[in-house]
XYZ file of C-alpha atoms in Angstrom:
629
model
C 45.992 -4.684 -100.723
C 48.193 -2.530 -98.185
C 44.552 -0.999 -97.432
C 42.859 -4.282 -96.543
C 46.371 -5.216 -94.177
C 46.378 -1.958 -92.177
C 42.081 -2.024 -92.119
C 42.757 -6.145 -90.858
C 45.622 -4.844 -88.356
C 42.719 -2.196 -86.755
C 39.939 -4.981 -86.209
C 42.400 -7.201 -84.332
C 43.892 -4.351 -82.204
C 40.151 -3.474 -81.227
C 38.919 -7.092 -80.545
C 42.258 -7.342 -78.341
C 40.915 -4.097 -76.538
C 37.477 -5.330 -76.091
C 38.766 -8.496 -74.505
C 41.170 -7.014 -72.103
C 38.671 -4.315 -70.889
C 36.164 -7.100 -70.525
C 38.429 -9.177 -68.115
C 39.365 -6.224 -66.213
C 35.901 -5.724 -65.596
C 35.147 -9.642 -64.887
C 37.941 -9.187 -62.580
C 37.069 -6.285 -60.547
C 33.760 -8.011 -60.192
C 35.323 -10.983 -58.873
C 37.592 -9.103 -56.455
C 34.384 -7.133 -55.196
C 32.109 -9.958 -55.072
C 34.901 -11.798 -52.809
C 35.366 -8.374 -51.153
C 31.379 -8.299 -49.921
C 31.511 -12.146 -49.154
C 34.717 -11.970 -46.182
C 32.993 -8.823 -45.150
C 29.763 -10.581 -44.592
C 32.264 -13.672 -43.222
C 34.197 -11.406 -41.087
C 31.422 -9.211 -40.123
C 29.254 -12.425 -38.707
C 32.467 -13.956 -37.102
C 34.304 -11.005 -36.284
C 32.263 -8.010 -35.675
C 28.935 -10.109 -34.827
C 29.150 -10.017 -30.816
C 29.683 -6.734 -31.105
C 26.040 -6.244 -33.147
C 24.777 -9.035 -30.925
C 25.416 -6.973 -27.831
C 24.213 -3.730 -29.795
C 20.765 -5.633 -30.397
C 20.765 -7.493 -26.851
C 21.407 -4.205 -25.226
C 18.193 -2.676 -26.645
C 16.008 -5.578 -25.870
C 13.919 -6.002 -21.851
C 15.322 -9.130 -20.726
C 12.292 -9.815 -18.714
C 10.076 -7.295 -16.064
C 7.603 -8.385 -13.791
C 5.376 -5.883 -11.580
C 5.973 -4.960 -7.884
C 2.449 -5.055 -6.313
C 1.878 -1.659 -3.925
C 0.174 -2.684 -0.697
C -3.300 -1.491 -0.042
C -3.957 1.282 2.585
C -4.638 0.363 5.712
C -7.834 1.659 7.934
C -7.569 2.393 11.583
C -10.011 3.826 13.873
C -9.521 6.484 16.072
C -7.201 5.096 18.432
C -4.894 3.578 15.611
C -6.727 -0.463 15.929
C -6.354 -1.828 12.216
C -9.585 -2.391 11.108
C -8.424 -3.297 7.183
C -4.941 -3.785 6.659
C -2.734 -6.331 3.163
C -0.809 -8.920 4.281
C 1.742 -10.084 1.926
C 0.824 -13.581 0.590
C 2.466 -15.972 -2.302
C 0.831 -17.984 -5.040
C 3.274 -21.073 -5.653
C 3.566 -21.199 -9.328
C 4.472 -24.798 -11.658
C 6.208 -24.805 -14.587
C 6.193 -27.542 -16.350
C 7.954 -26.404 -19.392
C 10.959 -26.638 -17.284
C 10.655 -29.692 -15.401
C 10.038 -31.491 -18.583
C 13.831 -29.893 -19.726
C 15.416 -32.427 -17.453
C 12.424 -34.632 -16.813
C 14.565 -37.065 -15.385
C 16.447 -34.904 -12.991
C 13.590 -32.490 -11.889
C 10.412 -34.025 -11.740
C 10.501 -36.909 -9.359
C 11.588 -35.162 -6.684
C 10.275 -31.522 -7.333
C 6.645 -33.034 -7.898
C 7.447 -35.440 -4.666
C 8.605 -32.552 -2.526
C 5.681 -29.839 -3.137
C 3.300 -32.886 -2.594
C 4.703 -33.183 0.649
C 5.373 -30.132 1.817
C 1.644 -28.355 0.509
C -0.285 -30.949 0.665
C -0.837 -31.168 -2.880
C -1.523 -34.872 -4.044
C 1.400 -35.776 -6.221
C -1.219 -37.219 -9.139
C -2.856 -33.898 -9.761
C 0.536 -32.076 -9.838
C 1.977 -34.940 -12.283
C -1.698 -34.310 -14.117
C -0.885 -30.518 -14.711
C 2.741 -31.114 -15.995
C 1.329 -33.634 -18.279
C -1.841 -32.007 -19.950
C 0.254 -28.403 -20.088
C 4.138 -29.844 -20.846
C 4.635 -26.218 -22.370
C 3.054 -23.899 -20.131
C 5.892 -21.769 -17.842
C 3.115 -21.081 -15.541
C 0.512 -22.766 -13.716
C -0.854 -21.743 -10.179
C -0.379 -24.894 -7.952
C -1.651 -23.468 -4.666
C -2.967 -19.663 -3.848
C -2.416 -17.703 -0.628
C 0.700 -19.301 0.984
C 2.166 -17.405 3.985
C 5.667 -15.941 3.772
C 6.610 -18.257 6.468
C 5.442 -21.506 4.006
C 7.772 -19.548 1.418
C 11.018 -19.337 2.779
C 10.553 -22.199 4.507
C 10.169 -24.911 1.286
C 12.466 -22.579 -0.420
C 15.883 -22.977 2.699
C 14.622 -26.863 2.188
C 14.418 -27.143 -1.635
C 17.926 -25.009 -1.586
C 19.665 -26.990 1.064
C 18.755 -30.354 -0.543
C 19.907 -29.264 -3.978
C 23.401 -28.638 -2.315
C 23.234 -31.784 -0.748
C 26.486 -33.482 -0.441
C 25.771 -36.073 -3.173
C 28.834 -38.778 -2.227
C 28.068 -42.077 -2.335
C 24.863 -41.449 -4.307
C 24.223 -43.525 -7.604
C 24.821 -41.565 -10.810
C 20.690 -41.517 -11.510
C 20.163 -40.418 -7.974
C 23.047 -37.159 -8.047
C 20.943 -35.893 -10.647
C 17.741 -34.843 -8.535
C 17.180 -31.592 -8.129
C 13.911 -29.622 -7.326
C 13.620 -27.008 -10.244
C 10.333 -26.157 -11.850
C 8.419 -24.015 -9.338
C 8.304 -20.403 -8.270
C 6.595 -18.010 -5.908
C 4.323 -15.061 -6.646
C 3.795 -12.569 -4.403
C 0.632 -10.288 -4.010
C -1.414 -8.547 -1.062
C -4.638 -10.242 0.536
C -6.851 -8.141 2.150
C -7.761 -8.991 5.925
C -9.878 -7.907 8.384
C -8.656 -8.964 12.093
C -12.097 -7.863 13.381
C -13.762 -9.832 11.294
C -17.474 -8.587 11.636
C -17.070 -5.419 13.689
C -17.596 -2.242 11.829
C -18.551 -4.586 8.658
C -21.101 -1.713 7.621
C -18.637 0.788 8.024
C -15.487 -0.663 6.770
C -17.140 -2.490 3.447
C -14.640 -5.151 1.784
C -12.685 -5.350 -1.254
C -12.937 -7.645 -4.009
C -9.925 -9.041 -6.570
C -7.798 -6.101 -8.187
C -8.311 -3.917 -5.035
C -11.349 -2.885 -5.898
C -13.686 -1.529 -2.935
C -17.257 -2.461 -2.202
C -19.630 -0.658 -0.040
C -18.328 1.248 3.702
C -14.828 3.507 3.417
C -13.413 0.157 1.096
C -15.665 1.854 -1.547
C -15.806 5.442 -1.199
C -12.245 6.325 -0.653
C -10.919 3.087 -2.820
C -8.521 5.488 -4.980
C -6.995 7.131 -2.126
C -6.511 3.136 -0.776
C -5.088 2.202 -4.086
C -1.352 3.120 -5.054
C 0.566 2.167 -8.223
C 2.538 -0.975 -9.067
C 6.123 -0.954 -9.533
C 7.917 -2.832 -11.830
C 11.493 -5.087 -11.695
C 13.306 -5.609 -15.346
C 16.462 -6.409 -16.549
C 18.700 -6.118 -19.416
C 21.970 -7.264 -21.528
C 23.878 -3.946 -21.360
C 26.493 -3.858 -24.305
C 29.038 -6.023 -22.704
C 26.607 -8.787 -22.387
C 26.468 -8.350 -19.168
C 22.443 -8.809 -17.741
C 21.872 -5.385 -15.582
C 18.853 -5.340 -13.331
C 16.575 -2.520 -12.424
C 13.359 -1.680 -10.375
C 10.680 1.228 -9.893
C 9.247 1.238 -6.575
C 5.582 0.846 -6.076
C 3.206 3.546 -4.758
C 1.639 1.799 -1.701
C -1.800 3.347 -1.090
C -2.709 5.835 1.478
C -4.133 4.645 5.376
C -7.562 5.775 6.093
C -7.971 6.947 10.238
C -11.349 6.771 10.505
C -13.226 8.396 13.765
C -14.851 5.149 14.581
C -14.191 3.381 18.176
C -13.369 0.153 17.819
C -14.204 -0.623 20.800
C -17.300 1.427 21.606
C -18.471 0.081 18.154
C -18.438 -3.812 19.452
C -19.569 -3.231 22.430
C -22.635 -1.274 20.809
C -23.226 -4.271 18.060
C -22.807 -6.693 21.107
C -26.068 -5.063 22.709
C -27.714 -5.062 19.678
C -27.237 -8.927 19.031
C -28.140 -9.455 22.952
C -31.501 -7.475 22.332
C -32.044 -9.481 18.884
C -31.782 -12.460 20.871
C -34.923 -11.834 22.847
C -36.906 -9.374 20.729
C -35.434 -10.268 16.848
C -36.543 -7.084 15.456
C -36.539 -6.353 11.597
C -33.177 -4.542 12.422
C -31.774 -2.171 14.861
C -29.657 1.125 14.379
C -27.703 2.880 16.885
C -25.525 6.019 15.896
C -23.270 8.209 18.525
C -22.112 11.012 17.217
C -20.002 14.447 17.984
C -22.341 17.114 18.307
C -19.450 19.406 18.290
C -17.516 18.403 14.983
C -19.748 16.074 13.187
C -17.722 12.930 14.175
C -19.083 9.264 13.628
C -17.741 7.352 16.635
C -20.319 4.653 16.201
C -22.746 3.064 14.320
C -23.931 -0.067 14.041
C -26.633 -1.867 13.089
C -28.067 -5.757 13.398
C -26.786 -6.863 9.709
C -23.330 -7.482 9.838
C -21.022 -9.603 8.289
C -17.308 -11.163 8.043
C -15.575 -8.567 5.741
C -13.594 -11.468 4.819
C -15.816 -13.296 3.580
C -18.510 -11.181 2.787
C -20.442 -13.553 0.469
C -20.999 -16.132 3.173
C -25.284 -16.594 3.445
C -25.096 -18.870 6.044
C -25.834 -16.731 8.655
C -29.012 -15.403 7.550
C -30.297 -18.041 5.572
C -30.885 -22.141 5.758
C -28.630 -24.489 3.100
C -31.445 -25.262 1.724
C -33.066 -21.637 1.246
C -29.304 -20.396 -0.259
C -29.443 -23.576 -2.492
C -32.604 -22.157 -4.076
C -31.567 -18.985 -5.158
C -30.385 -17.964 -8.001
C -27.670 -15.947 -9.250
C -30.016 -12.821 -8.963
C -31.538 -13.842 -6.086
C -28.294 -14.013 -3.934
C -27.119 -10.757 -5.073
C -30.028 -8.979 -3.884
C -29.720 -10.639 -0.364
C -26.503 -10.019 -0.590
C -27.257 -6.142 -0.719
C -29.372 -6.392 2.098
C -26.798 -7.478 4.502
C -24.020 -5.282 3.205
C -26.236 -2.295 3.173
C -25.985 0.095 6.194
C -29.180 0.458 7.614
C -27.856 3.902 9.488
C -27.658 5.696 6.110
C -29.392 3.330 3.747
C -33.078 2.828 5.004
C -35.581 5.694 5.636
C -38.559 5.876 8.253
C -40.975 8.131 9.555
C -39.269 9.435 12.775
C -42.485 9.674 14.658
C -42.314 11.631 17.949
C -38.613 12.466 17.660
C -39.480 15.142 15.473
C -41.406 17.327 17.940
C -37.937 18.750 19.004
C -37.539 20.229 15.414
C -41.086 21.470 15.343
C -41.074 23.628 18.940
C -37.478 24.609 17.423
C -38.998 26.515 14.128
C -41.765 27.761 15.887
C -39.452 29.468 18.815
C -36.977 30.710 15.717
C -39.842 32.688 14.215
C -41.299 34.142 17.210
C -44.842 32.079 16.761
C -44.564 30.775 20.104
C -43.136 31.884 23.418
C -41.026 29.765 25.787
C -43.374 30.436 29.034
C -46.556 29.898 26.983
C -49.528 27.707 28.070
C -51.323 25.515 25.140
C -54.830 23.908 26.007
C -54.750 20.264 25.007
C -58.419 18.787 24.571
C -57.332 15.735 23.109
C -57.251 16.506 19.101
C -57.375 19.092 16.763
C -59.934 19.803 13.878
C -57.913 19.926 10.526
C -59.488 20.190 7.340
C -62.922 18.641 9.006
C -61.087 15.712 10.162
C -60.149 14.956 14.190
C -56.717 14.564 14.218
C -55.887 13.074 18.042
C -53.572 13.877 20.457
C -51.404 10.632 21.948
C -53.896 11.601 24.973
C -56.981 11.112 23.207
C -58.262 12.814 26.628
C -56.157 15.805 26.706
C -53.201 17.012 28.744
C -55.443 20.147 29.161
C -53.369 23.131 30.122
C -49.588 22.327 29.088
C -46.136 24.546 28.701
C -44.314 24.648 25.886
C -41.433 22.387 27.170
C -43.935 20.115 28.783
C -45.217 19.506 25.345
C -42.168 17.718 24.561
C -42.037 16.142 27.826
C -45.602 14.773 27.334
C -45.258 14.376 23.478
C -48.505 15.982 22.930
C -49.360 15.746 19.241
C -51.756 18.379 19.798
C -49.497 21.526 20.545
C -47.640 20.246 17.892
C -50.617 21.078 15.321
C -51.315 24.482 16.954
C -48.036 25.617 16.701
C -47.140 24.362 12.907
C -50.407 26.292 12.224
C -48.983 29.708 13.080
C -46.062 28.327 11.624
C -47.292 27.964 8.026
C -46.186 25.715 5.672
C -43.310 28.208 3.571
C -41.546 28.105 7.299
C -42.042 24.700 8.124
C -40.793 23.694 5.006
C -37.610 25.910 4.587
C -37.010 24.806 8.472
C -36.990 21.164 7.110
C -34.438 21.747 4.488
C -32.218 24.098 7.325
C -32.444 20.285 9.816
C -31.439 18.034 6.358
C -34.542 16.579 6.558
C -34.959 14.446 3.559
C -31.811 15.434 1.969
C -28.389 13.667 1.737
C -26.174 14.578 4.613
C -23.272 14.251 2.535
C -21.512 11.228 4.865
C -18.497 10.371 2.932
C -19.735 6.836 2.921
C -21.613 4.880 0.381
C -25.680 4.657 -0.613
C -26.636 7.376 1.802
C -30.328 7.647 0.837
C -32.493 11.023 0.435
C -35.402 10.841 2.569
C -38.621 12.535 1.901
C -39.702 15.555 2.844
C -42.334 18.026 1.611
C -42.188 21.209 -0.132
C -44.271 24.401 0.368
C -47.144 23.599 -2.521
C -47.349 19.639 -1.040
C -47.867 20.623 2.924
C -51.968 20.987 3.049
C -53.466 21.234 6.310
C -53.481 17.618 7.089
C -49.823 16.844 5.896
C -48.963 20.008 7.686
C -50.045 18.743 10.917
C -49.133 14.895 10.275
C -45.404 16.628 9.450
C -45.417 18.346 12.717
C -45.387 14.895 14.566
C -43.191 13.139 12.358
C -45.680 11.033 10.388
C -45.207 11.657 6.303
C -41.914 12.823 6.487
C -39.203 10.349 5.686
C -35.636 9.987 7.233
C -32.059 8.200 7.812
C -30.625 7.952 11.255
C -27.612 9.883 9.962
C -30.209 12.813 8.790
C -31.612 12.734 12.307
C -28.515 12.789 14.225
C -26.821 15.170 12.394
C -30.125 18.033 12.275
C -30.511 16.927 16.257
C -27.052 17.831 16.650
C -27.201 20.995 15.348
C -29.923 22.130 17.753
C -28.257 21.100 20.701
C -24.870 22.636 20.272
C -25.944 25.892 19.922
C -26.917 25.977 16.073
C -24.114 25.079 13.630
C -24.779 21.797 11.226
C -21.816 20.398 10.764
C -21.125 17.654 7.700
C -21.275 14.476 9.460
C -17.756 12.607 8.719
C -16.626 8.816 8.935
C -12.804 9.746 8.031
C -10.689 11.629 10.914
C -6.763 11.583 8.446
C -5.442 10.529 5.729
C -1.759 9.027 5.932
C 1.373 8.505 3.915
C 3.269 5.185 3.446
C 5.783 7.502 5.623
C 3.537 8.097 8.621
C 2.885 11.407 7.449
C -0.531 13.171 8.164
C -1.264 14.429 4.148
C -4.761 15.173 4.787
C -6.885 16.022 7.860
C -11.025 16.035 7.392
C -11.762 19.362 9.829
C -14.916 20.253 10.769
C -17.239 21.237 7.903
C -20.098 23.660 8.974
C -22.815 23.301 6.497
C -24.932 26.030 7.970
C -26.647 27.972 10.741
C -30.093 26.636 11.877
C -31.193 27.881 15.612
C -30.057 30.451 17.896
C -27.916 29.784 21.341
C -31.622 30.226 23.356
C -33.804 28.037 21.393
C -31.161 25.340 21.826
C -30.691 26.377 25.840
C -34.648 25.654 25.515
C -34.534 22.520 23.677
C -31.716 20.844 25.689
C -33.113 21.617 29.278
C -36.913 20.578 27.547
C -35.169 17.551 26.897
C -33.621 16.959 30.038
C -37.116 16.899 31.415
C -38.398 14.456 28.754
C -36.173 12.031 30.380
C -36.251 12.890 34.215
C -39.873 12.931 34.537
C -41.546 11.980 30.749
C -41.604 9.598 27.655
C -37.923 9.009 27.865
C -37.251 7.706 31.613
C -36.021 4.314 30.261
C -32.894 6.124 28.581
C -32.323 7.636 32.412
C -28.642 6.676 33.429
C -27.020 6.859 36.787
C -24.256 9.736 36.735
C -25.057 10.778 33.094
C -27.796 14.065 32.399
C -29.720 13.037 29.621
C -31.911 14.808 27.628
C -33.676 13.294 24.891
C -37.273 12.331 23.158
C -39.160 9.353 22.206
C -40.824 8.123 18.709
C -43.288 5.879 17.821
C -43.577 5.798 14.110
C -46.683 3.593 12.513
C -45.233 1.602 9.634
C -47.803 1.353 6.247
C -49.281 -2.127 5.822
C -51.107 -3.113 2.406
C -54.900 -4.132 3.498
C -56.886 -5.470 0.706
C -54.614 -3.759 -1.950
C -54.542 -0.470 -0.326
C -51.911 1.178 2.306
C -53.368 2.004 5.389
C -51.083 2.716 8.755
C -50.467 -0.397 10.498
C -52.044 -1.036 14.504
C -49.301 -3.664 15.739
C -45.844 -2.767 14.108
C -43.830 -0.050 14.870
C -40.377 1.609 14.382
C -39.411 2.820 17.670
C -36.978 5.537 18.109
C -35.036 7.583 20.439
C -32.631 10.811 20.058
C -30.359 12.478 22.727
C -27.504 13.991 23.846
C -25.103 13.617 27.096
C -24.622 15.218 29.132
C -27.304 17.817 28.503
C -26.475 20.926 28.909
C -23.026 20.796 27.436
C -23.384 17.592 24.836
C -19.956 15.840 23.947
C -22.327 12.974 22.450
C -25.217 12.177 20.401
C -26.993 9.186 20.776
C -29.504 7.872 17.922
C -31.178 4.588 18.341
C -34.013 3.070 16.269
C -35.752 -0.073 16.283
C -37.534 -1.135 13.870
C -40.728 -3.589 14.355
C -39.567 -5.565 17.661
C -41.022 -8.904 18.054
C -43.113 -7.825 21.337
C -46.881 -8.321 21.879
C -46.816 -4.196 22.370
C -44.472 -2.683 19.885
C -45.622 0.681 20.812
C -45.353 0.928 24.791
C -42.521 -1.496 25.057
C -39.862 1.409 25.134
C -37.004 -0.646 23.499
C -34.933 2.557 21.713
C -35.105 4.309 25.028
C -33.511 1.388 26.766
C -31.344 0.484 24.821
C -30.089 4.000 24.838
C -29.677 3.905 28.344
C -27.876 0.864 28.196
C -25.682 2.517 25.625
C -24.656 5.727 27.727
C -24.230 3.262 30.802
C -21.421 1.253 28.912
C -20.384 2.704 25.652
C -19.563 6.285 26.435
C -17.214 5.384 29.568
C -14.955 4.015 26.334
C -15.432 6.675 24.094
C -14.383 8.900 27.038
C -17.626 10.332 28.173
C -17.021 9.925 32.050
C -20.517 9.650 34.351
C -20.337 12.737 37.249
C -19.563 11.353 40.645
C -23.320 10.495 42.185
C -23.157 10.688 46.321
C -24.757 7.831 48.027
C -26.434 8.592 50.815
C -28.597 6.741 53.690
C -31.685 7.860 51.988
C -30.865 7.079 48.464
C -28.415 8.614 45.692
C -28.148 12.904 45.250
């Protein structure tokens, strides 16, 4: 019995245990659970601003990019040719009008309409069909001016004193609109220069002339304005600049260049030619100061077909369709189209002979008229000879038959390495834009009869820029330099960062073959082919071309009796050249394409206005009772 007590006593003292250490434990539980629960409480209420700011701070408020502004391109003299104006899209948002429909939009929708000439049903139209949108482009290119202007207006009526006004009425406010800014591109001389210049299209992104080929040093790099909640909830605001592009000094002359274009459009009025070209040129460094060309067009609106086409002929073409006229009228025809160069050759062909010693300057050729090549007569422009001739009055005369004689001794591995020395069908390496290749012939190609046609300039292929840049070369004593349409490159800062030298691409003639060549020249134009291009108080030496274009007869290609491309190269003044004019006219609406001497005159017209601007002064000419000295 005393055994069954004490083993009794035992069970209750470890029940009594199990309880107690079960609502210790069901305590400390209930303290920790209410422990976790204020420290969530206190940690939302108390400590939460504190994480809130934490979590704010590491968050972009907002950011919005700074656009750069384009490069601008000058020409020589520092005349903007290109340049971004700074220009404002005004910007609806309806989200926000809608807030406070009853305060904002009345007025706000009543004021823009007003002020932008915006009809106050299409702006109400927008709010309603996008009542969430923040941003909707009401009107595009608004001037600074516009800008500041609505904005002093909005801001002074919102500050308004508002005594006396009716509860509904002190509620007004304009609110819902904003302005974004961005660069347009403009060009204040519109058409001038339009094949040289190019244009740009949306996103800065350049088409055709110095737009194109330099667009990336044009382009800079947007900057960007954000802002913040710093850990004191307090919103700090920060920008990177942008990286405005670089400005392009080109070596054109503004104004030589439109008053060059101006006397080709006079000359298209009478004689609408296919197209004109006229290049002038630095001998000396390979400068571009002009070059023009009939097809231009208004870089600022450089889709407009208006002027070369009828309503009803643009109405008819299709998407492809416009796009290839289009190209036709942005192309430049000065490094884009090739011809035969005709006559205007003969220069290069008396040059190569005199370089290797196959001809002497004081010889005498016999011209009977033609030459017999391969068993064919091949004539002379004199079908009835210029019978004993010098070698200089062969150029003076144009005599396709000395030409032939002398390419014979030549041989065709000279006369074809010569052709490569001059550029001749080869890329000049203009930094502009679709510069085409040419044609010209190598060794194995130049039989007899292509070896004589080549000696007058028929078969071989060029651009005006190949032309001027192998005639300058021969006439400044021998060195080819790279033809160049960029003069500096400049810094948002005004400073000079790049600076296009003179690049010499090569030797071709000695300093006596191009003594021989100039003063051959001079005569060409005193007393020969070239007296139209004659100028009072410039020397002028230069040569003629008349180039046969290929017509399709019955399905083959035969050369063409009526239409020509006329051409004419030279430099001023002669002896010392500080200029080198190129002008070529292709297929002139005349009754006699071939004898009506337009590139010649219209060179002279050229040197008798155009150089006095680039600089190129005419000698002082005595007058006296007998005539001028």
């Amino acid at each position: 019995m005393a055994q069954q007590r004490v083993r009794k006593r035992k069970r209750k003292s470890l029940g009594r245990i199990l309880r107690d250490k079960l609502a210790l434990m069901t305590m400390i539980f209930l303290f920790g659970f209410i422990a976790v629960v204020a420290g969530t409480i206190w940690t939302a209420y108390g400590k939460g601003d504190s994480y809130k700011k934490r979590y704010l701070s590491q968050q972009t408020y907002n950011s919005n990019p700074i656009p750069y502004k384009r490069g601008e391109i000058l020409d020589r003299r520092g005349i903007v040719l290109a340049k971004s104006v700074m220009v404002y899209n005004l910007v609806l948002e309806p989200k926000v009008i809608l807030e406070k429909e009853e305060a904002y939009r009345e007025v706000t929708v009543s004021r823009l309409s007003e002020f932008f000439g915006i009809s106050a049903e299409e702006i109400n139209k927008i709010i309603d069909e996008r009542p969430a949108s923040g941003y909707q482009v009401l009107k595009k290119d608004v001037s600074h001016d516009d800008m500041t202007k609505f904005q002093e207006e909005a801001a002074e009526y919102n500050k308004r004193d508002k005594t006396g006004e009716s509860e509904e009425e002190s509620i007004k406010t304009i609110a819902g609109y904003s302005f974004e800014s961005y660069y347009r591109r403009e060009y204040p001389l519109k058409a001038t220069a339009s094949d040289i210049i190019g244009f740009t299209n949306s996103g800065n992104v350049g088409e055709w002339g110095i737009e194109g080929y330099y667009n990336s040093t044009l382009n800079g790099k947007d900057g960007i304005r954000y802002g913040y909640f710093n850990s004191n909830m307090e919103l700090e605001e920060s920008e990177i600049e942008p990286q405005n592009g670089m400005t392009i000094v080109s070596t054109i002359d503004a104004d030589a260049q439109k008053m060059t274009e101006d006397i080709i459009a006079e000359y298209q009025k009478k004689e609408n030619a296919v197209n004109v070209g006229i290049i002038i040129m630095n001998p000396n460094n390979g400068e571009i100061y002009v070059m023009a060309s009939d097809k231009g067009y208004d870089s600022n609106n450089p889709r407009n077909l208006e002027g070369y086409y009828t309503k009803e002929e643009i109405a008819a073409m299709d998407d492809a369709a416009k796009m290839e006229a289009l190209n036709k009228i942005w192309r430049n025809y000065c490094i884009s189209d090739i011809f035969e160069p005709g006559s205007t050759y003969k220069p290069f062909t008396v040059a190569e002979a005199l370089e290797n010693g196959v001809v002497r300057e004081d010889e005498i050729f016999i011209c009977d008229g033609f030459e017999e090549v391969a068993d064919r007569k091949m004539h002379c422009v004199n079908r009835l000879g210029h019978g004993g001739i010098t070698l200089s009055e062969s150029l003076e005369k144009s005599c396709n038959d000395v030409m032939m004689q002398i390419v014979k001794r030549l041989g065709r591995e000279k006369f074809a390495r010569y052709q490569n020395l001059f550029g001749i069908g080869t890329k000049t390496g203009i930094d502009l834009p679709g510069e085409a290749v040419g044609i010209n012939y190598k060794e194995e190609q130049l039989n007899p009869v292509e070896l004589a046609t080549n000696s007058f300039g028929q078969g071989v292929s060029v651009t005006m820029i190949q032309m001027a840049a192998g005639f300058s070369s021969m006439v400044n004593g021998g060195i080819y330099y790279k033809p160049h349409i960029v003069k500096e490159v400049v810094n948002d800062e005004g400073a000079v960062v790049e600076s296009s030298e003179p690049v010499i691409m090569k030797k071709t003639v000695t300093k006596s073959t191009a003594e021989f060549i100039k003063q051959s020249l001079y005569t060409a134009v005193e007393s020969g082919t070239g007296y139209r291009a004659k100028t009072v108080g410039y020397k002028v030496g230069g040569k003629t071309g008349t180039a046969q274009k290929l017509d399709v007869v019955d399905g083959s290609v035969v050369r063409s009796e009526t239409n020509y491309v006329l051409s004419f190269v030279g430099c001023v003044p002669f002896d010392n050249p500080e200029a080198v004019i190129y002008v070529a006219v292709d297929q002139p609406d005349v009754p006699d394409q071939a004898t009506s001497g337009a590139a010649s005159m219209l060179a002279g017209e050229v040197i008798d206005k155009v150089l006095k601007v680039i600089g190129i002064y005419p000698e002082q000419v005595t007058v006296t009772e007998e005539g001028e000295e």
